[in-house]
Short mmCIF file of C-alpha atoms in Angstrom, two decimals:
data_model
loop_
_atom_site.label_atom_id
_atom_site.label_comp_id
_atom_site.label_asym_id
_atom_site.label_seq_id
_atom_site.Cartn_x
_atom_site.Cartn_y
_atom_site.Cartn_z
CA GLN A 265 -10.75 12.74 7.66
CA LEU A 266 -9.74 16.00 5.92
CA GLN A 267 -12.10 16.79 3.33
CA HIS A 268 -12.80 20.36 4.61
CA MET A 269 -9.35 21.46 4.20
CA ASP A 270 -7.90 22.64 0.90
CA TYR A 271 -5.71 20.16 -0.79
CA THR A 272 -2.67 22.43 -0.55
CA ALA A 273 -3.14 22.75 3.26
CA GLN A 274 -3.76 18.81 3.40
CA LEU A 275 -0.27 18.18 1.87
CA ALA A 276 1.53 20.98 4.44
CA TRP A 277 -0.61 19.53 7.35
CA LYS A 278 0.80 15.81 6.54
CA ARG A 279 4.87 17.35 6.21
CA GLN A 280 4.20 18.84 9.61
CA LEU A 281 2.69 15.85 10.76
CA VAL A 282 6.04 13.60 10.03
CA VAL A 283 7.94 16.91 11.20
CA ASP A 284 6.40 16.72 14.36
CA ASN A 285 6.95 12.73 15.05
CA LEU A 286 10.43 12.96 13.77
CA GLU A 287 11.51 16.10 16.35
CA ARG A 288 9.03 14.38 19.38
CA ILE A 289 9.17 10.98 19.26
CA GLY A 290 12.77 10.37 17.09
CA LYS A 291 14.54 12.89 18.91
CA LEU A 292 15.55 14.07 15.60
CA ARG A 293 16.72 17.64 14.22
CA VAL A 294 14.92 18.76 10.95
CA ASP A 295 16.02 21.72 8.94
CA GLY A 296 13.62 24.46 9.47
CA GLY A 297 12.36 22.91 12.72
CA GLY A 298 9.00 22.73 14.27
CA ASN A 299 7.66 26.04 12.25
CA SER A 300 9.00 24.63 8.71
CA GLY A 301 4.80 23.72 8.27
CA LYS A 302 4.09 27.24 8.01
CA SER A 303 6.91 28.22 5.57
CA LYS A 304 6.68 28.56 2.03
CA GLU A 305 8.47 24.89 1.36
CA SER A 306 5.69 22.91 3.03
CA ASN A 307 3.22 24.97 0.93
CA ALA A 308 5.13 24.47 -2.41
CA GLY A 309 2.22 22.98 -4.81
CA GLY A 310 -0.34 20.64 -4.66
CA SER A 311 0.49 18.47 -7.46
CA GLN A 312 3.56 15.87 -7.69
CA THR A 313 4.74 17.64 -10.73
CA ASP A 314 5.34 21.24 -8.50
CA SER A 315 6.77 19.85 -6.09
CA ALA A 316 8.72 16.72 -7.26
CA ASN A 317 11.79 18.81 -8.54
CA ASP A 318 12.07 21.14 -5.54
CA GLY A 319 15.06 20.73 -4.30
CA GLY A 320 17.71 18.11 -5.41
CA ILE A 321 21.60 17.07 -5.35
CA VAL A 322 23.86 19.62 -6.48
CA ASP A 323 27.64 18.60 -6.07
CA GLY A 324 27.01 16.16 -3.39
CA ALA A 325 24.88 18.65 -1.17
CA THR A 326 21.11 18.24 -0.56
CA VAL A 327 19.26 21.63 -1.26
CA GLY A 328 15.88 21.76 0.01
CA ALA A 329 13.09 23.79 -1.44
CA GLY A 330 14.58 27.62 -0.12
CA VAL A 331 15.96 26.01 2.72
CA ALA A 332 19.51 25.37 3.44
CA HIS A 333 20.40 22.16 4.52
CA THR A 334 23.25 21.92 7.00
CA ASP A 335 23.35 18.82 9.17
CA GLY A 336 19.37 18.43 10.01
CA ILE A 337 16.93 16.30 8.28
CA LEU A 338 15.71 17.58 4.98
CA VAL A 339 11.98 16.65 5.07
CA ARG A 340 10.84 17.76 1.40
CA PRO A 341 7.31 19.21 0.64
CA THR A 342 4.50 16.32 0.34
CA LEU A 343 4.39 14.72 -3.09
CA GLY A 344 0.52 14.99 -4.11
CA MET A 345 -1.71 14.13 -6.54
CA ASP A 346 -2.82 16.72 -9.60
CA GLU A 347 -6.57 14.90 -9.16
CA PRO A 348 -7.12 13.72 -5.64
CA TRP A 349 -10.27 12.11 -6.35
CA ARG A 350 -11.31 8.39 -7.24
CA TYR A 351 -7.93 7.31 -6.91
CA ARG A 352 -8.66 3.98 -5.14
CA ASN A 353 -8.49 0.57 -7.03
CA LYS A 354 -10.13 -1.28 -4.26
CA ALA A 355 -13.73 -1.04 -2.70
CA GLN A 356 -14.45 -3.61 0.15
CA VAL A 357 -18.21 -3.20 1.04
CA PRO A 358 -19.89 -4.74 3.88
CA ILE A 359 -23.39 -6.06 2.91
CA GLY A 360 -25.99 -6.08 6.04
CA VAL A 361 -30.23 -5.32 5.97
CA THR A 362 -32.38 -2.58 6.71
CA GLU A 363 -35.75 -2.52 7.07
CA GLY A 364 -35.43 -5.74 5.05
CA GLY A 365 -33.86 -4.58 1.89
CA LEU A 366 -30.15 -5.39 1.30
CA VAL A 367 -27.53 -2.31 1.83
CA GLY A 368 -24.05 -2.19 1.64
CA GLY A 369 -22.15 0.67 2.26
CA PHE A 370 -19.98 2.10 5.37
CA TYR A 371 -20.30 1.51 9.13
CA ALA A 372 -21.56 4.34 11.00
CA ARG A 373 -19.03 5.90 13.52
CA GLY A 374 -18.19 3.97 16.21
CA SER A 375 -21.05 0.86 15.41
CA HIS A 376 -21.81 -2.16 13.07
CA ARG A 377 -24.95 -0.64 11.52
CA ILE A 378 -24.42 -0.37 7.93
CA ILE A 379 -25.33 3.34 6.06
CA ASP A 380 -26.13 2.34 2.61
CA MET A 381 -24.21 4.28 -0.23
CA GLU A 382 -24.09 4.60 -3.71
CA THR A 383 -20.96 6.75 -4.55
CA CYS A 384 -17.82 7.09 -2.74
CA LEU A 385 -15.59 9.94 -4.21
CA ILE A 386 -12.23 8.30 -3.45
CA GLN A 387 -13.22 5.41 -5.15
CA HIS A 388 -12.69 4.84 -9.13
CA GLU A 389 -16.48 5.44 -10.59
CA ASP A 390 -16.08 1.98 -11.77
CA ASN A 391 -16.07 0.11 -8.41
CA ASP A 392 -18.99 2.55 -7.09
CA ASP A 393 -20.58 1.27 -10.22
CA VAL A 394 -20.08 -2.45 -9.79
CA VAL A 395 -21.19 -2.36 -6.39
CA ARG A 396 -23.96 -0.83 -7.01
CA LYS A 397 -25.14 -3.38 -9.56
CA VAL A 398 -24.25 -6.21 -7.91
CA LYS A 399 -26.29 -4.87 -5.11
CA ASP A 400 -29.16 -3.92 -7.17
CA ILE A 401 -28.80 -8.45 -8.72
CA GLY A 402 -28.63 -9.70 -5.11
CA ARG A 403 -31.76 -7.71 -3.75
CA GLU A 404 -33.53 -9.34 -7.46
CA LEU A 405 -32.45 -12.80 -6.65
CA GLY A 406 -33.45 -12.29 -3.02
CA ILE A 407 -29.87 -12.94 -1.55
CA SER A 408 -29.82 -12.88 1.95
CA ALA A 409 -27.36 -10.62 4.26
CA TYR A 410 -24.99 -12.06 6.70
CA SER A 411 -26.04 -10.93 10.18
CA GLU A 412 -23.28 -10.18 12.59
CA GLU A 413 -25.74 -10.64 15.56
CA THR A 414 -27.02 -13.92 14.23
CA GLY A 415 -24.44 -15.30 12.29
CA ARG A 416 -27.11 -15.89 9.55
CA GLY A 417 -27.51 -14.90 5.98
CA LEU A 418 -25.58 -15.39 3.04
CA LEU A 419 -23.33 -12.37 1.70
CA ARG A 420 -21.39 -10.51 3.86
CA HIS A 421 -18.87 -8.42 1.64
CA VAL A 422 -18.62 -7.15 -1.79
CA VAL A 423 -14.80 -6.91 -2.65
CA VAL A 424 -14.35 -5.09 -6.21
CA LYS A 425 -10.62 -4.40 -7.78
CA LYS A 426 -9.81 -2.30 -10.72
CA ALA A 427 -6.82 -2.65 -13.06
CA PHE A 428 -6.19 1.17 -13.52
CA ARG A 429 -3.75 0.64 -16.66
CA THR A 430 -5.70 -2.32 -18.16
CA GLY A 431 -9.07 -1.51 -17.24
CA GLU A 432 -9.91 -5.01 -16.09
CA MET A 433 -12.07 -5.97 -13.14
CA MET A 434 -12.16 -8.29 -10.71
CA VAL A 435 -15.62 -9.03 -8.35
CA VAL A 436 -15.24 -10.94 -4.97
CA LEU A 437 -18.30 -12.28 -3.02
CA VAL A 438 -17.60 -13.23 0.42
CA THR A 439 -19.92 -15.37 1.66
CA ASN A 440 -21.10 -17.16 5.09
CA GLY A 441 -21.20 -20.60 3.55
CA ARG A 442 -20.17 -22.57 -0.02
CA ASP A 443 -23.66 -22.58 -1.61
CA ILE A 444 -24.92 -19.58 -3.40
CA PRO A 445 -28.60 -19.89 -4.74
CA HIS A 446 -29.29 -18.58 -8.10
CA LEU A 447 -25.60 -18.60 -8.53
CA ASP A 448 -26.05 -18.84 -12.89
CA ALA A 449 -28.32 -16.13 -12.97
CA TRP A 450 -26.13 -13.88 -10.71
CA ILE A 451 -22.76 -14.46 -12.74
CA GLY A 452 -25.29 -14.23 -15.76
CA SER A 453 -26.87 -10.75 -14.69
CA ILE A 454 -22.84 -9.25 -13.62
CA ARG A 455 -21.07 -10.73 -17.19
CA GLU A 456 -24.25 -8.94 -18.84
CA GLN A 457 -23.86 -5.51 -17.21
CA LEU A 458 -20.39 -5.43 -16.39
CA ARG A 459 -17.98 -5.61 -19.37
CA ASP A 460 -14.97 -4.85 -17.73
CA VAL A 461 -15.34 -7.60 -15.06
CA VAL A 462 -13.06 -10.70 -16.54
CA SER A 463 -12.88 -12.27 -12.56
CA ILE A 464 -15.74 -13.24 -10.85
CA CYS A 465 -14.52 -15.05 -7.11
CA GLN A 466 -16.18 -16.39 -4.33
CA ASN A 467 -14.25 -16.23 -0.91
CA VAL A 468 -15.91 -18.37 1.90
CA ASN A 469 -15.71 -17.10 5.24
CA THR A 470 -18.05 -18.77 8.24
CA GLN A 471 -16.03 -17.18 11.43
CA ARG A 472 -18.00 -15.05 13.91
CA THR A 473 -15.66 -12.42 12.68
CA ASN A 474 -15.07 -8.84 11.34
CA VAL A 475 -11.97 -10.21 9.30
CA ILE A 476 -13.41 -9.55 5.72
CA PHE A 477 -11.65 -12.70 3.80
CA GLY A 478 -11.78 -16.70 5.19
CA GLY A 479 -9.42 -19.41 4.11
CA GLU A 480 -10.95 -20.71 0.73
CA THR A 481 -11.19 -18.68 -2.11
CA ARG A 482 -12.38 -20.11 -5.80
CA VAL A 483 -13.08 -18.69 -9.17
CA LEU A 484 -16.75 -18.56 -10.08
CA TRP A 485 -16.15 -17.41 -14.04
CA GLY A 486 -13.48 -16.08 -15.81
CA ARG A 487 -9.77 -15.66 -14.74
CA ASP A 488 -8.20 -15.81 -11.16
CA VAL A 489 -6.28 -12.84 -11.68
CA ILE A 490 -6.20 -9.40 -13.30
CA TYR A 491 -3.57 -7.63 -14.71
CA ASP A 492 -2.10 -4.02 -13.95
CA TYR A 493 1.05 -1.99 -14.05
CA ILE A 494 2.88 0.28 -12.14
CA GLY A 495 5.73 1.71 -14.21
CA ASP A 496 6.75 -0.89 -16.28
CA VAL A 497 6.26 -3.88 -13.82
CA GLN A 498 3.26 -5.97 -14.75
CA PHE A 499 1.22 -7.51 -11.84
CA ALA A 500 -1.00 -10.25 -11.61
CA ILE A 501 -3.53 -9.39 -8.88
CA SER A 502 -5.29 -12.33 -7.19
CA ALA A 503 -8.46 -12.32 -4.96
CA ARG A 504 -6.80 -11.93 -1.57
CA SER A 505 -2.92 -10.68 -2.61
CA PHE A 506 -2.15 -6.96 -1.26
CA TYR A 507 -1.78 -4.18 -3.87
CA GLN A 508 -1.10 -1.13 -3.07
CA VAL A 509 -5.02 1.17 -3.42
CA ASN A 510 -3.79 4.01 -5.40
CA PRO A 511 -1.35 2.97 -8.30
CA ALA A 512 -0.79 6.63 -9.63
CA GLN A 513 1.30 7.43 -6.27
CA THR A 514 2.62 4.15 -5.97
CA GLU A 515 4.60 4.95 -8.64
CA VAL A 516 5.48 7.91 -7.04
CA LEU A 517 6.77 6.16 -3.71
CA TYR A 518 8.26 3.67 -5.74
CA GLY A 519 10.30 5.87 -7.96
CA LYS A 520 11.75 7.74 -4.83
CA THR A 521 12.48 4.50 -3.12
CA VAL A 522 14.73 3.91 -6.07
CA GLU A 523 16.21 7.00 -6.22
CA TYR A 524 17.13 7.02 -2.54
CA ALA A 525 18.67 3.07 -2.81
CA GLY A 526 20.93 5.09 -5.37
CA LEU A 527 21.55 1.92 -7.55
CA THR A 528 24.21 1.83 -10.17
CA GLY A 529 23.30 -1.32 -11.40
CA ASN A 530 26.34 -3.17 -9.17
CA GLU A 531 24.56 -3.37 -5.78
CA THR A 532 22.71 -6.40 -3.64
CA VAL A 533 19.92 -5.05 -2.36
CA ILE A 534 17.37 -6.87 0.44
CA ASP A 535 13.93 -5.65 0.44
CA ALA A 536 12.27 -6.74 4.13
CA TYR A 537 8.64 -6.87 4.15
CA CYS A 538 8.57 -7.61 0.19
CA GLY A 539 4.80 -8.63 -0.20
CA ILE A 540 4.09 -9.34 -3.43
CA GLY A 541 7.11 -8.11 -4.76
CA THR A 542 6.15 -4.77 -5.96
CA ILE A 543 9.51 -2.77 -4.40
CA SER A 544 11.12 -5.97 -5.04
CA LEU A 545 10.81 -5.98 -8.79
CA PHE A 546 11.05 -2.08 -9.04
CA LEU A 547 14.46 -2.46 -7.56
CA ALA A 548 15.92 -5.01 -9.73
CA GLN A 549 15.49 -2.99 -12.91
CA HIS A 550 18.30 -0.91 -11.15
CA ALA A 551 20.26 -3.52 -9.52
CA ALA A 552 22.60 -6.62 -9.83
CA LYS A 553 20.32 -8.80 -7.21
CA VAL A 554 17.63 -8.07 -5.08
CA TYR A 555 16.60 -10.33 -2.38
CA GLY A 556 12.58 -10.10 -1.10
CA VAL A 557 11.82 -11.62 2.12
CA GLU A 558 8.14 -11.96 3.60
CA ILE A 559 6.42 -14.01 6.58
CA VAL A 560 3.01 -14.47 4.29
CA PRO A 561 3.72 -17.73 2.18
CA GLU A 562 1.03 -16.97 -0.46
CA ALA A 563 2.33 -13.35 -0.61
CA ILE A 564 6.15 -14.84 -1.73
CA GLU A 565 4.07 -16.87 -4.16
CA ASP A 566 2.54 -13.98 -5.95
CA ALA A 567 6.19 -12.20 -5.55
CA ARG A 568 7.78 -15.28 -7.28
CA ALA A 569 4.73 -15.67 -10.21
CA ASN A 570 5.37 -11.59 -10.63
CA ALA A 571 9.10 -12.01 -11.19
CA LYS A 572 8.58 -14.92 -13.84
CA LEU A 573 5.59 -12.72 -15.45
CA ASN A 574 8.00 -9.66 -16.10
CA GLU A 575 11.16 -12.03 -16.68
CA MET A 576 13.22 -10.73 -13.85
CA LYS A 577 15.78 -13.59 -12.99
CA ASN A 578 18.32 -11.28 -10.90
CA VAL A 579 15.36 -11.43 -7.80
CA VAL A 580 15.32 -14.07 -5.03
CA PHE A 581 12.26 -14.38 -3.04
CA GLU A 582 12.16 -16.50 0.68
CA VAL A 583 9.46 -16.76 3.31
CA GLY A 584 10.11 -16.19 6.80
CA ALA A 585 10.75 -13.42 9.12
CA SER A 586 13.11 -10.95 7.86
CA GLU A 587 15.06 -11.03 11.49
CA ASP A 588 15.44 -15.19 10.98
CA VAL A 589 15.91 -14.65 7.44
CA ILE A 590 18.40 -12.12 6.74
CA PRO A 591 20.84 -13.51 9.41
CA ASN A 592 20.77 -16.89 7.75
CA TRP A 593 21.55 -14.98 4.18
CA LYS A 594 24.54 -13.04 5.86
CA GLU A 595 26.03 -16.68 7.16
CA GLN A 596 25.65 -17.86 3.32
CA GLY A 597 27.85 -14.87 2.51
CA ILE A 598 25.27 -12.71 1.11
CA THR A 599 25.52 -9.10 2.12
CA ALA A 600 23.54 -6.27 1.11
CA ASP A 601 24.70 -2.61 0.24
CA VAL A 602 21.24 -1.69 0.60
CA ILE A 603 18.56 -2.34 2.53
CA VAL A 604 14.74 -1.42 2.25
CA VAL A 605 12.57 -1.60 4.60
CA ASP A 606 8.14 -0.99 4.07
CA PRO A 607 6.84 -2.71 7.33
CA PRO A 608 3.15 -2.72 8.39
CA ARG A 609 2.07 0.25 10.77
CA LYS A 610 3.78 -1.17 13.84
CA GLY A 611 6.92 -0.34 12.54
CA CYS A 612 9.97 -2.90 12.27
CA ASP A 613 10.39 -5.67 14.39
CA PRO A 614 13.21 -4.74 16.83
CA ARG A 615 15.20 -7.80 15.73
CA LEU A 616 15.22 -6.36 12.47
CA LEU A 617 16.46 -3.36 13.13
CA GLU A 618 19.53 -5.21 15.24
CA THR A 619 19.85 -7.12 11.90
CA ILE A 620 20.39 -4.50 9.74
CA LEU A 621 23.06 -3.03 12.34
CA ALA A 622 24.88 -5.95 12.26
CA MET A 623 24.92 -6.22 8.56
CA LYS A 624 25.79 -2.30 8.25
CA PRO A 625 24.72 -1.62 4.72
CA GLU A 626 25.94 1.33 3.37
CA ARG A 627 22.24 2.64 2.70
CA VAL A 628 18.60 2.12 4.58
CA VAL A 629 15.69 2.78 2.28
CA TYR A 630 12.87 3.04 4.98
CA VAL A 631 9.60 3.04 3.31
CA SER A 632 6.62 3.73 6.16
CA CYS A 633 2.78 4.21 6.48
CA ASN A 634 3.15 5.81 9.80
CA PRO A 635 5.27 8.75 11.00
CA SER A 636 5.13 7.94 14.76
CA THR A 637 6.82 4.19 14.22
CA LEU A 638 8.92 5.43 11.80
CA ALA A 639 10.37 8.26 14.20
CA ARG A 640 11.04 5.55 16.77
CA ASP A 641 13.18 3.24 14.37
CA LEU A 642 15.11 5.89 13.17
CA ARG A 643 16.05 7.00 16.75
CA VAL A 644 17.07 3.17 16.83
CA LEU A 645 19.47 3.33 13.38
CA GLU A 646 20.57 6.77 14.51
CA ASP A 647 21.94 5.58 17.74
CA GLY A 648 23.29 2.79 15.47
CA GLY A 649 25.35 4.28 13.46
CA TYR A 650 22.91 5.56 10.71
CA LYS A 651 22.35 9.27 9.59
CA THR A 652 18.69 10.05 8.31
CA VAL A 653 19.58 12.22 5.46
CA GLU A 654 16.36 13.12 3.51
CA VAL A 655 12.49 12.18 3.90
CA THR A 656 9.75 12.91 1.15
CA PRO A 657 6.10 12.47 2.65
CA VAL A 658 3.64 10.93 -0.51
CA ASP A 659 0.28 11.62 0.17
CA MET A 660 -1.31 8.01 -0.78
CA PHE A 661 -4.27 8.38 0.70
CA PRO A 662 -5.60 12.33 -0.26
CA HIS A 663 -8.48 13.44 2.25
CA THR A 664 -7.61 11.38 5.08
CA VAL A 665 -5.13 11.42 7.69
CA HIS A 666 -2.64 8.97 6.18
CA VAL A 667 0.73 9.74 4.93
CA GLU A 668 3.48 7.41 3.65
CA CYS A 669 7.14 8.56 3.59
CA THR A 670 10.05 7.23 1.92
CA VAL A 671 13.44 7.94 3.50
CA ARG A 672 17.42 8.07 3.00
CA LEU A 673 19.77 7.15 5.70
CA GLU A 674 23.53 6.89 4.88
CA ARG A 675 25.96 5.04 7.60
CA LYS A 676 27.80 7.54 9.35
CA ASP A 677 31.07 6.57 8.27
CA THR A 678 30.27 6.86 4.94
CA ALA A 679 28.05 9.62 4.96
CA ASP A 680 30.97 11.72 6.75
#
């Protein structure tokens, strides 16, 4: 949505989006106020190397990039990318038929008509290449495409995952039924033409729905996972496991999260909405003990496997809703010095916010993908005794309207 804007302007726009939400929805006071998006601070450099060092902590007082920090919230310049193209490690391409030929690409706006696509400039080039060749092989073999109107046809989506650090790739064929004609020929052609592919999987989805994945996934050839790294932490990525799509900026985001957690190695940390354990394992490198909770059982299985993969024994993962599990932990005598939340776009469950306020950790770090629900939840935490100290927007999705934030909150009785 923002390709028409200079990248430095995109970063300033995203910072201002965060400021506007904090002020209008959260009724919070931001240092520099609503005009700060037009200031020199907002436009301070496009790359993370330029802006990551703007401001810092000097003798306990936070100093911004040219803005004196009083008692308002310091919103730092957006941390952007040196090269804001070709950053996505995952492609999910719907397949259809146009004029008798297999096509795959994007839906036309406001419709389910698929426009064939050869190149997407925010996808890694290898993802484009794999999608293109899988479509070509499908056409040669006469593979039918799924039709939403009739519910017939075989191939629904092609999903490709690329591990940036290791170079390994996975192809997932999402099909309307288990049987794939010419399967050996298809696998043989993919292996022959795409040497970096180490895993070919099939996901079966026979439901009349626009949800991509169905319940059954099986390996057609190779491994069931590919491996990648964020920082020094290794992750096993399966066909359906969630993994951040911009690994370079994920490292930036998680690094800032660890910084805001203020860990010395002695703390107990709770990671709510822990997913496959990405933030938990980052935190575990700097904390005494980390407890992660997530409502999706498969994600917790992945999280435990990733902890084992990295030989991290100071992490405990549990399945359940944060607002149910964390009070149970409290009853068992587990108290947190820091609570980290990384909720979905709808923000934190109100009961989780109540749980945080009851547990009274010294610090809360809020990782957000939606500035409006972030502002709403910060208002609740502020009213409950916390002070929002600092916010850093991170540009995880260049050229789109989305912006991630990581936020440091401190309990007012300790902050004062």
